[in-house]
């Protein structure tokens, strides 16, 4: 898909049963102008969650019980192999739950399978209980993420390299395969720390699941940070996550500098796990509206 003025549209495979991922992705590739698809991420999902979900006024996550959270590496590899043109990314990989050497290996391997079609949206996470489940300190997740982004870039260069940071240390080594094409890393979050991280270490910024109004408020702050860091806004991806009722704002967001839109299934279906037909219907409803802008 070649979008007008560079705008790209992605569709969420979140809420899709794992066994139906490939069929839905093939439908999207065959029948719609979507540029790519993206997967959500949780590695553990405690039954009792006291942490506040930052993207909902209630503070409670909206997904229904029984939602699948497939392993990102396995699912992304299968999606790349099952499609020919769709790009595949994450929104959002909870980066500090993992070890950067393993993340570097996974993403580089995916780049070998689908060169030029792999990127990753990353964030620090919000669910303290999930961190506790895998034995990772929730309080240091921001600093861990900063180091992890450095390690990923380092290992993807392909020459012997070591690292000595606060959280990660290893003697000089190589990690093969290396990416066949650059792997863009998009950092998510509205906090000043997240936006600074995106500008300092990312190839773009994901605004998060929020209103177009909040996006427009954040964009001048982001542009100031880019300017002060000497970065070219034209080479920096800016992603808005939009629900169906906000699609009429796409034109204004595009004019404000947004380069990609991440589209989610319709919110009223979150009370239950959507059926395959629900998701196919949602895909086509989005596609009909997106056709106005591509």
CSV table of C-alpha atoms in Angstrom, one decimal, residues 82-260:
chain,number,residue,atom,x,y,z
A,82,UNK,CA,2.2,-16.6,5.7
A,83,UNK,CA,2.1,-13.2,4.0
A,84,UNK,CA,4.1,-11.5,1.2
A,85,UNK,CA,3.7,-7.8,1.7
A,86,UNK,CA,2.3,-7.1,5.2
A,87,UNK,CA,4.7,-5.5,7.7
A,88,UNK,CA,4.6,-7.0,11.2
A,89,UNK,CA,5.3,-5.1,14.4
A,90,UNK,CA,4.4,-5.0,18.1
A,91,UNK,CA,2.2,-2.6,20.1
A,92,UNK,CA,3.6,-2.8,22.6
A,93,UNK,CA,6.3,-5.3,23.5
A,94,UNK,CA,7.0,-5.0,27.2
A,95,UNK,CA,10.7,-4.7,26.7
A,96,UNK,CA,12.1,-4.8,30.2
A,97,UNK,CA,10.5,-8.2,31.0
A,98,UNK,CA,13.1,-9.8,28.7
A,99,UNK,CA,16.8,-10.1,28.3
A,100,UNK,CA,18.2,-7.9,25.5
A,101,UNK,CA,20.5,-10.6,24.0
A,102,UNK,CA,17.4,-12.8,23.5
A,103,UNK,CA,15.3,-10.0,22.1
A,104,UNK,CA,18.1,-9.1,19.7
A,105,UNK,CA,18.3,-12.7,18.5
A,106,UNK,CA,14.5,-12.9,18.0
A,107,UNK,CA,14.1,-9.7,16.0
A,108,UNK,CA,17.2,-10.4,13.9
A,109,UNK,CA,15.9,-13.8,13.0
A,110,UNK,CA,12.6,-12.3,12.0
A,111,UNK,CA,14.4,-9.9,9.8
A,112,UNK,CA,15.9,-12.8,8.0
A,113,UNK,CA,12.5,-14.3,7.4
A,114,UNK,CA,10.8,-11.0,6.3
A,115,UNK,CA,13.5,-8.5,5.5
A,116,UNK,CA,12.2,-5.0,5.5
A,117,UNK,CA,8.9,-6.0,7.0
A,118,UNK,CA,9.9,-6.2,10.7
A,119,UNK,CA,9.8,-3.5,13.3
A,120,UNK,CA,9.0,-3.3,17.1
A,121,UNK,CA,7.0,-0.9,19.2
A,122,UNK,CA,8.4,-1.1,22.7
A,123,UNK,CA,7.4,0.2,26.1
A,124,UNK,CA,8.3,-0.2,29.8
A,125,UNK,CA,5.0,-1.8,30.9
A,126,UNK,CA,2.5,-0.9,33.5
A,127,UNK,CA,1.6,-4.1,35.3
A,128,UNK,CA,3.7,-4.6,38.4
A,129,UNK,CA,2.2,-8.0,39.0
A,130,UNK,CA,3.5,-9.2,35.6
A,131,UNK,CA,7.0,-8.2,36.5
A,132,UNK,CA,6.8,-10.0,39.8
A,133,UNK,CA,5.6,-13.2,38.0
A,134,UNK,CA,8.9,-13.3,36.0
A,135,UNK,CA,11.2,-12.0,38.8
A,136,UNK,CA,12.0,-8.6,37.3
A,137,UNK,CA,12.2,-5.4,39.3
A,138,UNK,CA,9.3,-3.2,38.2
A,139,UNK,CA,10.9,0.0,39.7
A,140,UNK,CA,13.9,-0.1,37.4
A,141,UNK,CA,12.1,-0.9,34.2
A,142,UNK,CA,12.8,2.5,32.6
A,143,UNK,CA,16.6,2.3,33.1
A,144,UNK,CA,16.6,-1.3,32.0
A,145,UNK,CA,14.8,-0.3,28.8
A,146,UNK,CA,17.4,2.4,28.1
A,147,UNK,CA,20.2,-0.2,28.3
A,148,UNK,CA,18.3,-2.8,26.3
A,149,UNK,CA,17.8,-0.4,23.4
A,150,UNK,CA,21.6,0.2,23.4
A,151,UNK,CA,22.3,-3.6,23.5
A,152,UNK,CA,20.0,-4.3,20.6
A,153,UNK,CA,21.7,-1.8,18.3
A,154,UNK,CA,25.1,-3.1,19.4
A,155,UNK,CA,24.4,-6.7,18.7
A,156,UNK,CA,22.8,-6.0,15.4
A,157,UNK,CA,26.1,-4.5,14.1
A,158,UNK,CA,27.5,-8.0,13.7
A,159,UNK,CA,31.0,-7.5,15.0
A,160,UNK,CA,32.4,-8.7,18.4
A,161,UNK,CA,31.2,-6.4,21.1
A,162,UNK,CA,30.8,-6.4,24.8
A,163,UNK,CA,28.6,-4.4,27.2
A,164,UNK,CA,29.0,-3.2,30.7
A,165,UNK,CA,25.9,-1.4,32.1
A,166,UNK,CA,24.0,-1.2,35.4
A,167,UNK,CA,21.8,-4.2,34.5
A,168,UNK,CA,23.4,-6.1,31.7
A,169,UNK,CA,27.0,-7.2,31.3
A,170,UNK,CA,28.7,-9.5,28.8
A,171,UNK,CA,32.1,-10.0,27.4
A,172,UNK,CA,32.8,-9.4,23.7
A,173,UNK,CA,30.7,-11.7,21.5
A,174,UNK,CA,28.9,-11.9,18.2
A,175,UNK,CA,25.2,-12.6,17.6
A,176,UNK,CA,24.2,-14.2,14.3
A,177,UNK,CA,22.1,-13.9,12.3
A,178,UNK,CA,22.2,-10.1,12.1
A,179,UNK,CA,19.2,-8.3,10.5
A,180,UNK,CA,19.0,-8.4,6.7
A,181,UNK,CA,17.4,-5.0,6.8
A,182,UNK,CA,17.1,-2.2,9.5
A,183,UNK,CA,14.7,-3.0,12.3
A,184,UNK,CA,13.0,0.2,13.4
A,185,UNK,CA,12.3,0.6,17.1
A,186,UNK,CA,9.3,2.7,18.1
A,187,UNK,CA,9.1,3.8,21.8
A,188,UNK,CA,5.7,4.2,23.4
A,189,UNK,CA,4.4,6.4,26.1
A,190,UNK,CA,3.2,9.9,26.9
A,191,UNK,CA,5.4,10.5,30.0
A,192,UNK,CA,8.3,12.9,29.5
A,193,UNK,CA,10.7,10.0,30.2
A,194,UNK,CA,9.1,7.9,27.4
A,195,UNK,CA,9.2,10.7,24.9
A,196,UNK,CA,12.8,11.5,25.7
A,197,UNK,CA,13.6,7.8,25.3
A,198,UNK,CA,11.9,7.8,21.9
A,199,UNK,CA,13.9,10.8,20.7
A,200,UNK,CA,17.2,9.7,22.1
A,201,UNK,CA,17.1,6.0,21.3
A,202,UNK,CA,14.2,5.2,19.0
A,203,UNK,CA,13.3,5.5,15.3
A,204,UNK,CA,9.8,6.7,16.2
A,205,UNK,CA,7.2,7.2,18.9
A,206,UNK,CA,3.9,5.5,19.5
A,207,UNK,CA,1.5,7.8,21.2
A,208,UNK,CA,-0.5,5.1,23.0
A,209,UNK,CA,-4.2,4.2,23.2
A,210,UNK,CA,-5.7,7.6,23.7
A,211,UNK,CA,-7.7,10.4,22.2
A,212,UNK,CA,-6.7,12.4,19.1
A,213,UNK,CA,-6.9,15.5,21.3
A,214,UNK,CA,-4.2,14.2,23.6
A,215,UNK,CA,-2.1,13.2,20.6
A,216,UNK,CA,-2.3,16.8,19.2
A,217,UNK,CA,-1.3,18.2,22.6
A,218,UNK,CA,1.8,15.9,22.8
A,219,UNK,CA,3.0,16.5,19.2
A,220,UNK,CA,4.5,20.0,19.8
A,221,UNK,CA,6.4,18.7,22.9
A,222,UNK,CA,7.7,15.9,20.7
A,223,UNK,CA,8.7,18.2,17.9
A,224,UNK,CA,10.6,20.4,20.4
A,225,UNK,CA,12.5,17.4,21.8
A,226,UNK,CA,13.4,16.3,18.3
A,227,UNK,CA,14.6,19.8,17.4
A,228,UNK,CA,16.7,20.1,20.5
A,229,UNK,CA,18.2,16.7,19.9
A,230,UNK,CA,19.1,17.6,16.3
A,231,UNK,CA,16.9,14.9,14.8
A,232,UNK,CA,15.1,15.2,11.5
A,233,UNK,CA,11.4,14.9,12.1
A,234,UNK,CA,11.0,13.7,8.5
A,235,UNK,CA,12.9,10.5,9.4
A,236,UNK,CA,11.1,9.9,12.7
A,237,UNK,CA,7.9,7.8,12.7
A,238,UNK,CA,5.0,9.1,14.7
A,239,UNK,CA,2.2,6.7,15.4
A,240,UNK,CA,-1.3,7.3,16.7
A,241,UNK,CA,-3.6,4.5,18.0
A,242,UNK,CA,-7.1,5.2,17.1
A,243,UNK,CA,-10.5,3.6,17.8
A,244,UNK,CA,-13.2,3.5,15.0
A,245,UNK,CA,-15.0,6.6,16.4
A,246,UNK,CA,-11.9,8.7,16.0
A,247,UNK,CA,-11.1,7.9,12.4
A,248,UNK,CA,-12.5,11.2,11.3
A,249,UNK,CA,-9.5,12.8,13.0
A,250,UNK,CA,-7.0,11.1,10.7
A,251,UNK,CA,-6.7,14.1,8.3
A,252,UNK,CA,-5.9,16.5,11.1
A,253,UNK,CA,-3.4,14.2,12.7
A,254,UNK,CA,-1.7,13.6,9.4
A,255,UNK,CA,-1.4,17.4,8.9
A,256,UNK,CA,0.1,17.6,12.4
A,257,UNK,CA,2.9,15.1,11.5
A,258,UNK,CA,1.4,11.7,12.3
A,259,UNK,CA,2.8,9.1,9.9
A,260,UNK,CA,1.1,5.9,10.9
